[in-house]
mmCIF file of C-alpha atoms in Angstrom:
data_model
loop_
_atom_site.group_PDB
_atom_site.id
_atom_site.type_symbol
_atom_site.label_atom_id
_atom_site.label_comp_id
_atom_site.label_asym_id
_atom_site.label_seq_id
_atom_site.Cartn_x
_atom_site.Cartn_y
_atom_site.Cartn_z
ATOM 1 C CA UNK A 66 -15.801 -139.337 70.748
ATOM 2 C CA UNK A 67 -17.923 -137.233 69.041
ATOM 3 C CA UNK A 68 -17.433 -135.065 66.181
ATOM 4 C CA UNK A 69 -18.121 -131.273 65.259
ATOM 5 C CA UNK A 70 -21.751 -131.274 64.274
ATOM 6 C CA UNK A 71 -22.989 -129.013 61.676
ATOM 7 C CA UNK A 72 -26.312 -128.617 60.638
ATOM 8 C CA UNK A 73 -27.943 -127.784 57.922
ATOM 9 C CA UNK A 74 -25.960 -130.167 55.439
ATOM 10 C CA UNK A 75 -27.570 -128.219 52.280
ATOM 11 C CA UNK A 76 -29.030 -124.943 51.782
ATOM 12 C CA UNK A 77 -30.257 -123.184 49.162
ATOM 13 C CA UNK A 78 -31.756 -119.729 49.090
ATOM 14 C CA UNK A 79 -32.138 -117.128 46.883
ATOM 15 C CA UNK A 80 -30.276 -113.756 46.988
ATOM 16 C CA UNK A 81 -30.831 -111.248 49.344
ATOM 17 C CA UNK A 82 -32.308 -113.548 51.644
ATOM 18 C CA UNK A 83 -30.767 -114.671 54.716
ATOM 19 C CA UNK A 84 -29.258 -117.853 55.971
ATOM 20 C CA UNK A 85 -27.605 -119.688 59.296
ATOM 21 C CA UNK A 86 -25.348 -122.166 60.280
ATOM 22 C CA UNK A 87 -25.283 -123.853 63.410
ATOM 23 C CA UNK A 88 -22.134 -125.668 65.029
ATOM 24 C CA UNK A 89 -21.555 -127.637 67.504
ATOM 25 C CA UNK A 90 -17.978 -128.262 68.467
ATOM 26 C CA UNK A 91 -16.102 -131.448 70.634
ATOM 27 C CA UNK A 92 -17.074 -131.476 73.747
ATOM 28 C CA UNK A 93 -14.082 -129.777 75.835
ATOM 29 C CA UNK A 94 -12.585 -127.783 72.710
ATOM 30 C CA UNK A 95 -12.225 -123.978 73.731
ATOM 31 C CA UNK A 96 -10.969 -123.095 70.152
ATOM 32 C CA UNK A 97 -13.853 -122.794 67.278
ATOM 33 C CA UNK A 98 -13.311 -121.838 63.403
ATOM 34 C CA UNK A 99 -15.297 -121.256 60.849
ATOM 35 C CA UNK A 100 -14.137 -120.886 57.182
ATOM 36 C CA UNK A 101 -15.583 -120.840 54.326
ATOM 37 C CA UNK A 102 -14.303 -123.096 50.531
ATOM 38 C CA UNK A 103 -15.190 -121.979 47.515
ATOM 39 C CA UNK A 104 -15.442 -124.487 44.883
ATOM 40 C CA UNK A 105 -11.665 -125.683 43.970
ATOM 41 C CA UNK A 106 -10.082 -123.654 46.589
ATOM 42 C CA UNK A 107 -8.931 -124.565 49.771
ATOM 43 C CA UNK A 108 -10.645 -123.311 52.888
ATOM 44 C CA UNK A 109 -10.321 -119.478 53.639
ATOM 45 C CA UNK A 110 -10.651 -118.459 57.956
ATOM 46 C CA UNK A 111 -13.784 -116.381 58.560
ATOM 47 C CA UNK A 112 -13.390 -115.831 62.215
ATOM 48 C CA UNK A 113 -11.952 -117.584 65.088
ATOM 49 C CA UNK A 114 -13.556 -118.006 68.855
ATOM 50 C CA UNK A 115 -11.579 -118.329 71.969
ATOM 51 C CA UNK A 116 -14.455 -119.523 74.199
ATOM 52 C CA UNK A 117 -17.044 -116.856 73.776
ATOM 53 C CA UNK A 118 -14.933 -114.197 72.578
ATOM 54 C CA UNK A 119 -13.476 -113.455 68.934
ATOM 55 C CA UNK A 120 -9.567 -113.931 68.725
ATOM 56 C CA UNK A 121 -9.487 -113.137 64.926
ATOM 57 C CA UNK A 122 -12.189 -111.617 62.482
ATOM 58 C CA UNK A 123 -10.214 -110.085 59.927
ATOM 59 C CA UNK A 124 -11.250 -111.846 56.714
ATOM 60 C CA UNK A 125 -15.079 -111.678 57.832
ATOM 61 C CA UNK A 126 -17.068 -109.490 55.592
ATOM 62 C CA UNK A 127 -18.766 -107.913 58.606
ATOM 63 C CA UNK A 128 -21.015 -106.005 56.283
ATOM 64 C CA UNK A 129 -23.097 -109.360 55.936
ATOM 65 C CA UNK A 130 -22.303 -111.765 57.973
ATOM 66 C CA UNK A 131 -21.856 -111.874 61.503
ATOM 67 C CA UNK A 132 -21.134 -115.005 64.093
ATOM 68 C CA UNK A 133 -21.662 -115.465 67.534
ATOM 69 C CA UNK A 134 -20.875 -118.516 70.140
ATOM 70 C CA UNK A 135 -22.848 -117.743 73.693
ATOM 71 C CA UNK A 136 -21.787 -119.923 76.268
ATOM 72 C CA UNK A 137 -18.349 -120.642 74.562
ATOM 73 C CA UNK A 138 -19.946 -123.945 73.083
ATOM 74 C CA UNK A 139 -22.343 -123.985 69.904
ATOM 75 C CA UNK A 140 -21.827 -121.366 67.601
ATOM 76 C CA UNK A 141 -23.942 -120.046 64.525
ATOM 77 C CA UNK A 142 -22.591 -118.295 61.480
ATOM 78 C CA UNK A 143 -25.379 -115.462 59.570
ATOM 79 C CA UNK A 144 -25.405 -114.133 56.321
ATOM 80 C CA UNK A 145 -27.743 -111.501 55.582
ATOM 81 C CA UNK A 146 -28.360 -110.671 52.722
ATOM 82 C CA UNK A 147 -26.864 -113.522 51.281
ATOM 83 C CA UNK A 148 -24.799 -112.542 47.223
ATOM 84 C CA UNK A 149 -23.919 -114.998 44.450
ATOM 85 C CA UNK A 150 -20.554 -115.364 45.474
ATOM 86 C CA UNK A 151 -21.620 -116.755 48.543
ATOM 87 C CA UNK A 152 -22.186 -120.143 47.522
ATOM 88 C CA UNK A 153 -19.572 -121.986 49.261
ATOM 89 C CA UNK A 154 -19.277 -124.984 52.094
ATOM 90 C CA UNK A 155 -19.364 -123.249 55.185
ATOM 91 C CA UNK A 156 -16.908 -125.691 57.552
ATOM 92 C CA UNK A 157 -16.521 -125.302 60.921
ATOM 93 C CA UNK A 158 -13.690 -126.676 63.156
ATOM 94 C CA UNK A 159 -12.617 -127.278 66.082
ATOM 95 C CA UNK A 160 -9.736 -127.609 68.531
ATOM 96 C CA UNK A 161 -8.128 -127.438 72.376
ATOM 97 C CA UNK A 162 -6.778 -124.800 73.223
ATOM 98 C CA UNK A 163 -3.089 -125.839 73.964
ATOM 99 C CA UNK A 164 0.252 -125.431 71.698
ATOM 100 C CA UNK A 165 0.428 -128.122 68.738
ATOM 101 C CA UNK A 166 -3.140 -129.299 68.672
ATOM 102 C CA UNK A 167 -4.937 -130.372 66.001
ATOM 103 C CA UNK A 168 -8.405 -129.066 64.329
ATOM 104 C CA UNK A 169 -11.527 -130.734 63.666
ATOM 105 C CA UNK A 170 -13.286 -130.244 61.103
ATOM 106 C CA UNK A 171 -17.136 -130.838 60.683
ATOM 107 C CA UNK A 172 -18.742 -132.283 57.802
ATOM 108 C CA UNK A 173 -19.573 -128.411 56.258
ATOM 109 C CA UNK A 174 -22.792 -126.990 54.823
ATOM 110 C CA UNK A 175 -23.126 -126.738 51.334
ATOM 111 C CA UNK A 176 -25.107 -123.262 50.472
ATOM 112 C CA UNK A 177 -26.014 -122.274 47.332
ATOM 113 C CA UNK A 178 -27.245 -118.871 46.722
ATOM 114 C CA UNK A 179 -29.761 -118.280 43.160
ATOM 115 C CA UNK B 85 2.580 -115.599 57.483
ATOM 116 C CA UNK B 86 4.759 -118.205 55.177
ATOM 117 C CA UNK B 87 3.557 -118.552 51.170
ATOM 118 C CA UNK B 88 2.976 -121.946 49.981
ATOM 119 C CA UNK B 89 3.460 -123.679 47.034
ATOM 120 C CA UNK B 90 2.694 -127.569 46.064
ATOM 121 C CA UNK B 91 1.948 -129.463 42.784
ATOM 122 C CA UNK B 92 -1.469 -129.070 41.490
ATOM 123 C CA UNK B 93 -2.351 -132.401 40.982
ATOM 124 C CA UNK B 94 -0.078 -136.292 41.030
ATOM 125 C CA UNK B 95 -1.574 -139.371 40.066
ATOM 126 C CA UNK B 96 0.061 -142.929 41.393
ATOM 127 C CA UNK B 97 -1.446 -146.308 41.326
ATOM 128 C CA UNK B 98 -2.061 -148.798 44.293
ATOM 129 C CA UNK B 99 0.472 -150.070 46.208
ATOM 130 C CA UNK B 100 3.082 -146.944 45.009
ATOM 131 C CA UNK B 101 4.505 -144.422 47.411
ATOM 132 C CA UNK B 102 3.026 -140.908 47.281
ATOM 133 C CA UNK B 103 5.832 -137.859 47.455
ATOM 134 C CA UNK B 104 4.018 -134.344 47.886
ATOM 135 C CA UNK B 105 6.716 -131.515 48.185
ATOM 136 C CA UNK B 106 5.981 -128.581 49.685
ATOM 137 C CA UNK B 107 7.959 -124.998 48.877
ATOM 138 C CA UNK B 108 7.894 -122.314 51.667
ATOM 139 C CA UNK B 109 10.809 -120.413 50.988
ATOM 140 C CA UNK B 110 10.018 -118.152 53.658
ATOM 141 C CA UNK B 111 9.088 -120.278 56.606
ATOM 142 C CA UNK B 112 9.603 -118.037 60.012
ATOM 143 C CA UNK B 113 12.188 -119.548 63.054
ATOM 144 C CA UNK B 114 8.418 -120.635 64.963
ATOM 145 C CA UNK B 115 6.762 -121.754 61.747
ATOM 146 C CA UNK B 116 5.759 -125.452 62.041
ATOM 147 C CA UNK B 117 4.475 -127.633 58.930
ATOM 148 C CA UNK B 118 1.174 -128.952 58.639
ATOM 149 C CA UNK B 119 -0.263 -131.270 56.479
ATOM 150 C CA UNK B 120 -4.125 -131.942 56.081
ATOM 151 C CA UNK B 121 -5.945 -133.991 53.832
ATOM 152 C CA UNK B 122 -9.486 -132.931 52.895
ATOM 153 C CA UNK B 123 -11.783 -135.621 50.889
ATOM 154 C CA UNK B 124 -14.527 -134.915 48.602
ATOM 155 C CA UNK B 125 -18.312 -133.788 50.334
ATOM 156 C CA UNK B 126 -15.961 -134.167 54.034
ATOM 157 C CA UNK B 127 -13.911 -131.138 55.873
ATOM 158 C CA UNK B 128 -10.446 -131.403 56.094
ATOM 159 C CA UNK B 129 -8.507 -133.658 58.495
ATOM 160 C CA UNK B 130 -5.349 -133.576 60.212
ATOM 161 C CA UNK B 131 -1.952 -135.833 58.781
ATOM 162 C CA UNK B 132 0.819 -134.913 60.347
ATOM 163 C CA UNK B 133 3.068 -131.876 61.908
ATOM 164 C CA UNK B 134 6.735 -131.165 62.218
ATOM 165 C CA UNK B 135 9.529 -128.555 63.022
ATOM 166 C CA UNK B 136 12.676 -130.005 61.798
ATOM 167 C CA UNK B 137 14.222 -133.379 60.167
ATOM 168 C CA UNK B 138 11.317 -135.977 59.882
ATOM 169 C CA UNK B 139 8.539 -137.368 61.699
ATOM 170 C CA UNK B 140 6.351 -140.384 61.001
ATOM 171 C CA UNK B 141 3.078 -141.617 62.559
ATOM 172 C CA UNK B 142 0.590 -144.275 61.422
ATOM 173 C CA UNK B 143 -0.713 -142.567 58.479
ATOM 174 C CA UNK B 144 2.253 -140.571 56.874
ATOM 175 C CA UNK B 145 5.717 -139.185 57.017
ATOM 176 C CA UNK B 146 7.351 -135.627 56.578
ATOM 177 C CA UNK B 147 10.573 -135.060 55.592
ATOM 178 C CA UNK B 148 12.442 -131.405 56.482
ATOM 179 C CA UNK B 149 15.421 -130.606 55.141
ATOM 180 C CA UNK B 150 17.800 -128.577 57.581
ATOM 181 C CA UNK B 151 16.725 -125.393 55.669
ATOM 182 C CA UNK B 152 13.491 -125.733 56.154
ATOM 183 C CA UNK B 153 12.314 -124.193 52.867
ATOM 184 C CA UNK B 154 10.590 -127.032 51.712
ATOM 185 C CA UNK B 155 9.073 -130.424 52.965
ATOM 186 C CA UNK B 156 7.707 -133.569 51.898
ATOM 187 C CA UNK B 157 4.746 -135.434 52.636
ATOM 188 C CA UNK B 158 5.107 -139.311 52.166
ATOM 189 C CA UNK B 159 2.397 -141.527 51.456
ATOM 190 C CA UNK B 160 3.579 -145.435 51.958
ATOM 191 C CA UNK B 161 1.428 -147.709 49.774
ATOM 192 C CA UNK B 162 -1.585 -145.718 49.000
ATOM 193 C CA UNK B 163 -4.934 -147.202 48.383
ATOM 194 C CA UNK B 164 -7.853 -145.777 46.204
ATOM 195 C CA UNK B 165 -9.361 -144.387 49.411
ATOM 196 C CA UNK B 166 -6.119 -142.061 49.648
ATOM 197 C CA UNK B 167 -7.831 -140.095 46.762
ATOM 198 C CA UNK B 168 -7.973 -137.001 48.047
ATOM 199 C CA UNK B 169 -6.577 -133.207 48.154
ATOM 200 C CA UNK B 170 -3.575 -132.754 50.458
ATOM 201 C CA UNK B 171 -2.707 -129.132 51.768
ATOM 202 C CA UNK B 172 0.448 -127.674 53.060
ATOM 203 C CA UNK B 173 0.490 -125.244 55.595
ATOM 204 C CA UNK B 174 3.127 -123.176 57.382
ATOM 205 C CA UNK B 175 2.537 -121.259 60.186
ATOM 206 C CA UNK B 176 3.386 -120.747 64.355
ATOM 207 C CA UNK B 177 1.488 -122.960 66.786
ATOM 208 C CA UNK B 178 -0.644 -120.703 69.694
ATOM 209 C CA UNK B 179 -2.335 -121.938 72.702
ATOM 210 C CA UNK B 180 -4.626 -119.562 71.864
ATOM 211 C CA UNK B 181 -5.153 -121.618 68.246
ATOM 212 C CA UNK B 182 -3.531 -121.839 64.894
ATOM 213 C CA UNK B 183 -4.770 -119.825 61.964
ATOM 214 C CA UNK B 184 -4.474 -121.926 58.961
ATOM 215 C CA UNK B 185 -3.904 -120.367 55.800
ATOM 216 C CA UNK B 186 -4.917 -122.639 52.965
ATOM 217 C CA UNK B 187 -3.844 -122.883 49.429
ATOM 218 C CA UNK B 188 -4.837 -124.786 46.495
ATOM 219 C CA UNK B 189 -4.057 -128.298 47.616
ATOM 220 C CA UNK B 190 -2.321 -131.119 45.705
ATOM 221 C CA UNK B 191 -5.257 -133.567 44.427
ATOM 222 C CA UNK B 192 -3.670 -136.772 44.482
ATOM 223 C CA UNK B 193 -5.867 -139.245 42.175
ATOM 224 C CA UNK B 194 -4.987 -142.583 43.167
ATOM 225 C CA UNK B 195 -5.597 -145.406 40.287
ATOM 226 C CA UNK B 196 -6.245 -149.290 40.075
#
Protein backbone atom coordinates (compact mmCIF):
# COMPACT_ATOMS: atom_id res chain seq x y z
CA UNK A 1 0.00 0.00 0.00
CA UNK A 2 1.02 3.21 -0.71
CA UNK A 3 1.94 6.00 1.41
CA UNK A 4 0.95 9.82 1.77
CA UNK A 5 3.04 11.50 -0.87
CA UNK A 6 4.35 14.88 -0.36
CA UNK A 7 6.16 16.81 -2.65
CA UNK A 8 8.43 19.17 -2.61
CA UNK A 9 10.86 17.43 0.01
CA UNK A 10 12.90 20.90 0.43
CA UNK A 11 12.13 24.39 -0.15
CA UNK A 12 13.70 27.35 0.32
CA UNK A 13 12.53 30.84 -0.48
CA UNK A 14 13.04 34.05 0.62
CA UNK A 15 10.54 36.20 2.61
CA UNK A 16 7.62 37.59 1.30
CA UNK A 17 7.56 35.26 -1.40
CA UNK A 18 5.20 32.55 -1.74
CA UNK A 19 5.31 28.82 -1.47
CA UNK A 20 3.08 25.37 -1.93
CA UNK A 21 2.76 22.07 -0.80
CA UNK A 22 1.18 19.39 -2.51
CA UNK A 23 -0.29 16.09 -0.83
CA UNK A 24 -1.41 13.24 -1.81
CA UNK A 25 -3.14 11.06 0.71
CA UNK A 26 -3.86 6.83 0.83
CA UNK A 27 -5.91 5.93 -1.54
CA UNK A 28 -9.50 5.48 0.23
CA UNK A 29 -8.65 7.87 3.32
CA UNK A 30 -11.53 10.56 3.63
CA UNK A 31 -9.67 12.28 6.59
CA UNK A 32 -6.54 14.69 5.56
CA UNK A 33 -4.22 16.84 8.06
CA UNK A 34 -1.82 19.05 7.69
CA UNK A 35 0.41 20.40 10.54
CA UNK A 36 3.13 22.08 10.71
CA UNK A 37 6.77 21.21 13.38
CA UNK A 38 8.86 23.66 14.25
CA UNK A 39 12.28 22.67 15.00
CA UNK A 40 12.23 20.67 18.54
CA UNK A 41 8.57 20.79 18.88
CA UNK A 42 6.15 18.36 18.18
CA UNK A 43 3.72 18.80 15.34
CA UNK A 44 1.04 21.63 15.75
CA UNK A 45 -2.71 20.91 13.48
CA UNK A 46 -3.11 23.54 10.76
CA UNK A 47 -6.37 22.42 9.37
CA UNK A 48 -8.22 19.29 8.96
CA UNK A 49 -10.34 18.02 5.67
CA UNK A 50 -13.31 15.81 5.79
CA UNK A 51 -13.37 14.94 2.06
CA UNK A 52 -13.47 18.29 0.40
CA UNK A 53 -14.68 20.26 3.15
CA UNK A 54 -12.77 21.81 6.30
CA UNK A 55 -13.79 20.10 9.70
CA UNK A 56 -11.28 22.25 11.75
CA UNK A 57 -9.18 25.46 10.82
CA UNK A 58 -8.71 27.07 13.98
CA UNK A 59 -4.93 27.21 14.44
CA UNK A 60 -4.49 28.27 10.62
CA UNK A 61 -3.15 31.72 10.30
CA UNK A 62 -5.68 32.47 7.56
CA UNK A 63 -4.04 35.80 7.02
CA UNK A 64 -1.28 33.84 4.96
CA UNK A 65 -1.92 30.71 4.32
CA UNK A 66 -4.76 29.07 2.96
CA UNK A 67 -5.42 25.14 1.89
CA UNK A 68 -7.66 23.58 -0.32
CA UNK A 69 -8.40 19.68 -1.33
CA UNK A 70 -10.83 19.63 -4.67
CA UNK A 71 -12.09 16.39 -5.32
CA UNK A 72 -11.65 15.24 -1.61
CA UNK A 73 -8.22 13.59 -2.69
CA UNK A 74 -4.86 15.66 -3.19
CA UNK A 75 -4.61 18.61 -1.27
CA UNK A 76 -2.13 21.69 -1.40
CA UNK A 77 -1.17 23.90 1.49
CA UNK A 78 -0.13 28.05 0.40
CA UNK A 79 1.72 30.46 2.16
CA UNK A 80 1.79 33.82 0.86
CA UNK A 81 3.81 35.87 1.84
CA UNK A 82 5.84 33.49 3.46
CA UNK A 83 7.73 35.19 7.37
CA UNK A 84 10.83 33.89 9.17
CA UNK A 85 8.99 31.98 11.51
CA UNK A 86 7.72 29.97 8.90
CA UNK A 87 10.46 27.70 8.47
CA UNK A 88 9.11 24.53 9.62
CA UNK A 89 8.35 20.76 8.08
CA UNK A 90 5.09 21.04 6.71
CA UNK A 91 3.61 17.17 7.34
CA UNK A 92 0.66 16.03 6.07
CA UNK A 93 -1.40 12.97 7.22
CA UNK A 94 -3.75 10.93 6.62
CA UNK A 95 -6.53 8.65 7.85
CA UNK A 96 -10.19 6.71 7.36
CA UNK A 97 -12.70 8.13 8.46
CA UNK A 98 -14.09 5.64 11.13
CA UNK A 99 -13.76 5.70 15.17
CA UNK A 100 -10.14 4.52 16.43
CA UNK A 101 -8.18 4.82 13.24
CA UNK A 102 -4.90 5.61 12.86
CA UNK A 103 -3.01 8.61 10.87
CA UNK A 104 -0.50 8.56 8.30
CA UNK A 105 1.88 10.62 8.11
CA UNK A 106 3.92 11.65 4.93
CA UNK A 107 7.48 12.14 4.77
CA UNK A 108 6.99 16.32 5.33
CA UNK A 109 8.55 19.24 3.45
CA UNK A 110 11.24 20.95 4.92
CA UNK A 111 10.85 24.93 4.09
CA UNK A 112 13.10 27.33 4.99
CA UNK A 113 12.27 30.90 4.68
CA UNK A 114 15.65 33.70 4.35
CA UNK B 1 -8.65 18.81 25.47
CA UNK B 2 -6.31 16.74 28.14
CA UNK B 3 -2.59 18.46 29.03
CA UNK B 4 0.29 16.26 28.67
CA UNK B 5 3.29 15.78 30.31
CA UNK B 6 6.33 13.14 29.62
CA UNK B 7 10.12 13.10 30.34
CA UNK B 8 12.17 15.16 28.09
CA UNK B 9 14.60 12.85 27.14
CA UNK B 10 15.74 8.73 28.56
CA UNK B 11 18.62 7.03 27.35
CA UNK B 12 18.82 2.91 27.63
CA UNK B 13 21.16 0.61 25.92
CA UNK B 14 20.37 -2.45 23.61
CA UNK B 15 18.61 -5.19 24.67
CA UNK B 16 16.98 -2.99 27.92
CA UNK B 17 13.30 -2.31 28.29
CA UNK B 18 12.13 1.24 27.55
CA UNK B 19 9.40 2.76 30.28
CA UNK B 20 7.92 6.21 28.97
CA UNK B 21 5.25 7.53 31.51
CA UNK B 22 2.84 9.69 30.53
CA UNK B 23 0.90 12.34 33.10
CA UNK B 24 -2.62 13.53 32.02
CA UNK B 25 -4.14 14.37 35.11
CA UNK B 26 -7.09 15.52 33.42
CA UNK B 27 -7.94 12.88 30.88
CA UNK B 28 -11.92 13.25 29.94
CA UNK B 29 -14.45 9.85 30.47
CA UNK B 30 -13.99 9.52 26.14
CA UNK B 31 -10.31 10.43 26.16
CA UNK B 32 -8.27 7.54 24.66
CA UNK B 33 -4.27 7.37 24.80
CA UNK B 34 -2.16 7.54 21.93
CA UNK B 35 1.24 6.95 21.46
CA UNK B 36 3.30 7.91 18.24
CA UNK B 37 6.77 7.71 17.51
CA UNK B 38 8.24 10.23 15.07
CA UNK B 39 12.02 9.56 13.73
CA UNK B 40 14.43 12.04 12.58
CA UNK B 41 13.89 13.66 8.62
CA UNK B 42 10.36 11.04 8.77
CA UNK B 43 6.62 12.15 10.03
CA UNK B 44 5.32 10.61 12.87
CA UNK B 45 3.91 7.06 13.06
CA UNK B 46 1.39 5.33 14.94
CA UNK B 47 2.42 2.77 18.27
CA UNK B 48 -0.28 1.95 20.00
CA UNK B 49 -3.88 3.10 21.57
CA UNK B 50 -5.82 2.28 24.66
CA UNK B 51 -8.81 3.18 27.02
CA UNK B 52 -8.27 1.31 30.13
CA UNK B 53 -5.83 -1.45 31.82
CA UNK B 54 -3.21 -2.50 29.12
CA UNK B 55 -2.89 -3.41 25.66
CA UNK B 56 0.01 -4.91 23.72
CA UNK B 57 0.63 -5.41 19.98
CA UNK B 58 3.79 -6.33 18.05
CA UNK B 59 5.67 -3.25 18.60
CA UNK B 60 4.80 -1.98 22.20
CA UNK B 61 2.71 -2.10 25.29
CA UNK B 62 0.62 0.51 27.38
CA UNK B 63 -0.08 0.23 30.72
CA UNK B 64 -3.34 2.31 32.37
CA UNK B 65 -3.80 2.46 35.70
CA UNK B 66 -7.60 2.37 36.81
CA UNK B 67 -7.37 6.20 37.24
CA UNK B 68 -6.39 6.87 34.18
CA UNK B 69 -4.20 9.89 34.99
CA UNK B 70 -1.21 8.56 33.70
CA UNK B 71 0.12 5.73 31.33
CA UNK B 72 3.06 3.97 30.27
CA UNK B 73 4.53 3.15 27.11
CA UNK B 74 6.76 -0.07 27.14
CA UNK B 75 9.44 -0.71 24.87
CA UNK B 76 10.63 -4.63 25.13
CA UNK B 77 14.28 -4.93 24.05
CA UNK B 78 14.96 -1.87 22.10
CA UNK B 79 17.43 -1.69 19.33
CA UNK B 80 19.45 1.41 18.08
CA UNK B 81 16.80 1.86 15.38
CA UNK B 82 14.23 2.58 18.36
CA UNK B 83 16.08 6.00 18.57
CA UNK B 84 13.54 8.16 18.22
CA UNK B 85 11.00 10.84 19.87
CA UNK B 86 7.88 9.24 21.38
CA UNK B 87 4.68 11.49 21.95
CA UNK B 88 1.78 11.09 24.22
CA UNK B 89 -1.46 12.13 23.33
CA UNK B 90 -4.87 12.24 24.99
CA UNK B 91 -7.82 12.96 23.36
CA UNK B 92 -11.62 11.45 22.10
CA UNK B 93 -11.67 9.29 18.98
CA UNK B 94 -14.31 10.81 16.01
CA UNK B 95 -15.39 9.18 12.91
CA UNK B 96 -15.13 12.34 11.67
CA UNK B 97 -11.07 12.21 12.72
CA UNK B 98 -8.95 12.77 15.74
CA UNK B 99 -7.26 16.08 16.38
CA UNK B 100 -3.96 15.38 17.84
CA UNK B 101 -2.52 17.74 20.09
CA UNK B 102 1.22 17.30 20.32
CA UNK B 103 3.69 18.11 22.95
CA UNK B 104 7.31 18.01 23.29
CA UNK B 105 7.97 14.31 22.95
CA UNK B 106 10.27 12.06 25.01
CA UNK B 107 13.59 11.53 22.79
CA UNK B 108 14.62 8.23 23.71
CA UNK B 109 18.48 7.83 22.63
CA UNK B 110 19.11 4.30 22.46
CA UNK B 111 23.02 3.26 22.98
CA UNK B 112 25.42 0.29 22.02
Amino acid sequence: EAGVAQSPRYKIIEKRQSVAFWCNPISGHATLYWYQQILGQGPKLLIQFQNNGVVDDSQLPKDRFSAERLKGVDSTLKIQPAKLEDSAVYLCASSLAREGNEQFFGPGTRLTVL
Amino acid sequence: LAKTTQPISMDSYEGQEVNITCSHNNIATNDYITWYQQFPSQGPRFIIQGYKTKVTNEVASLFIPADRKSSTLSLPRVSLSDTAVYYCLVGPIKAAGNKLTFGGGTRVLVKP
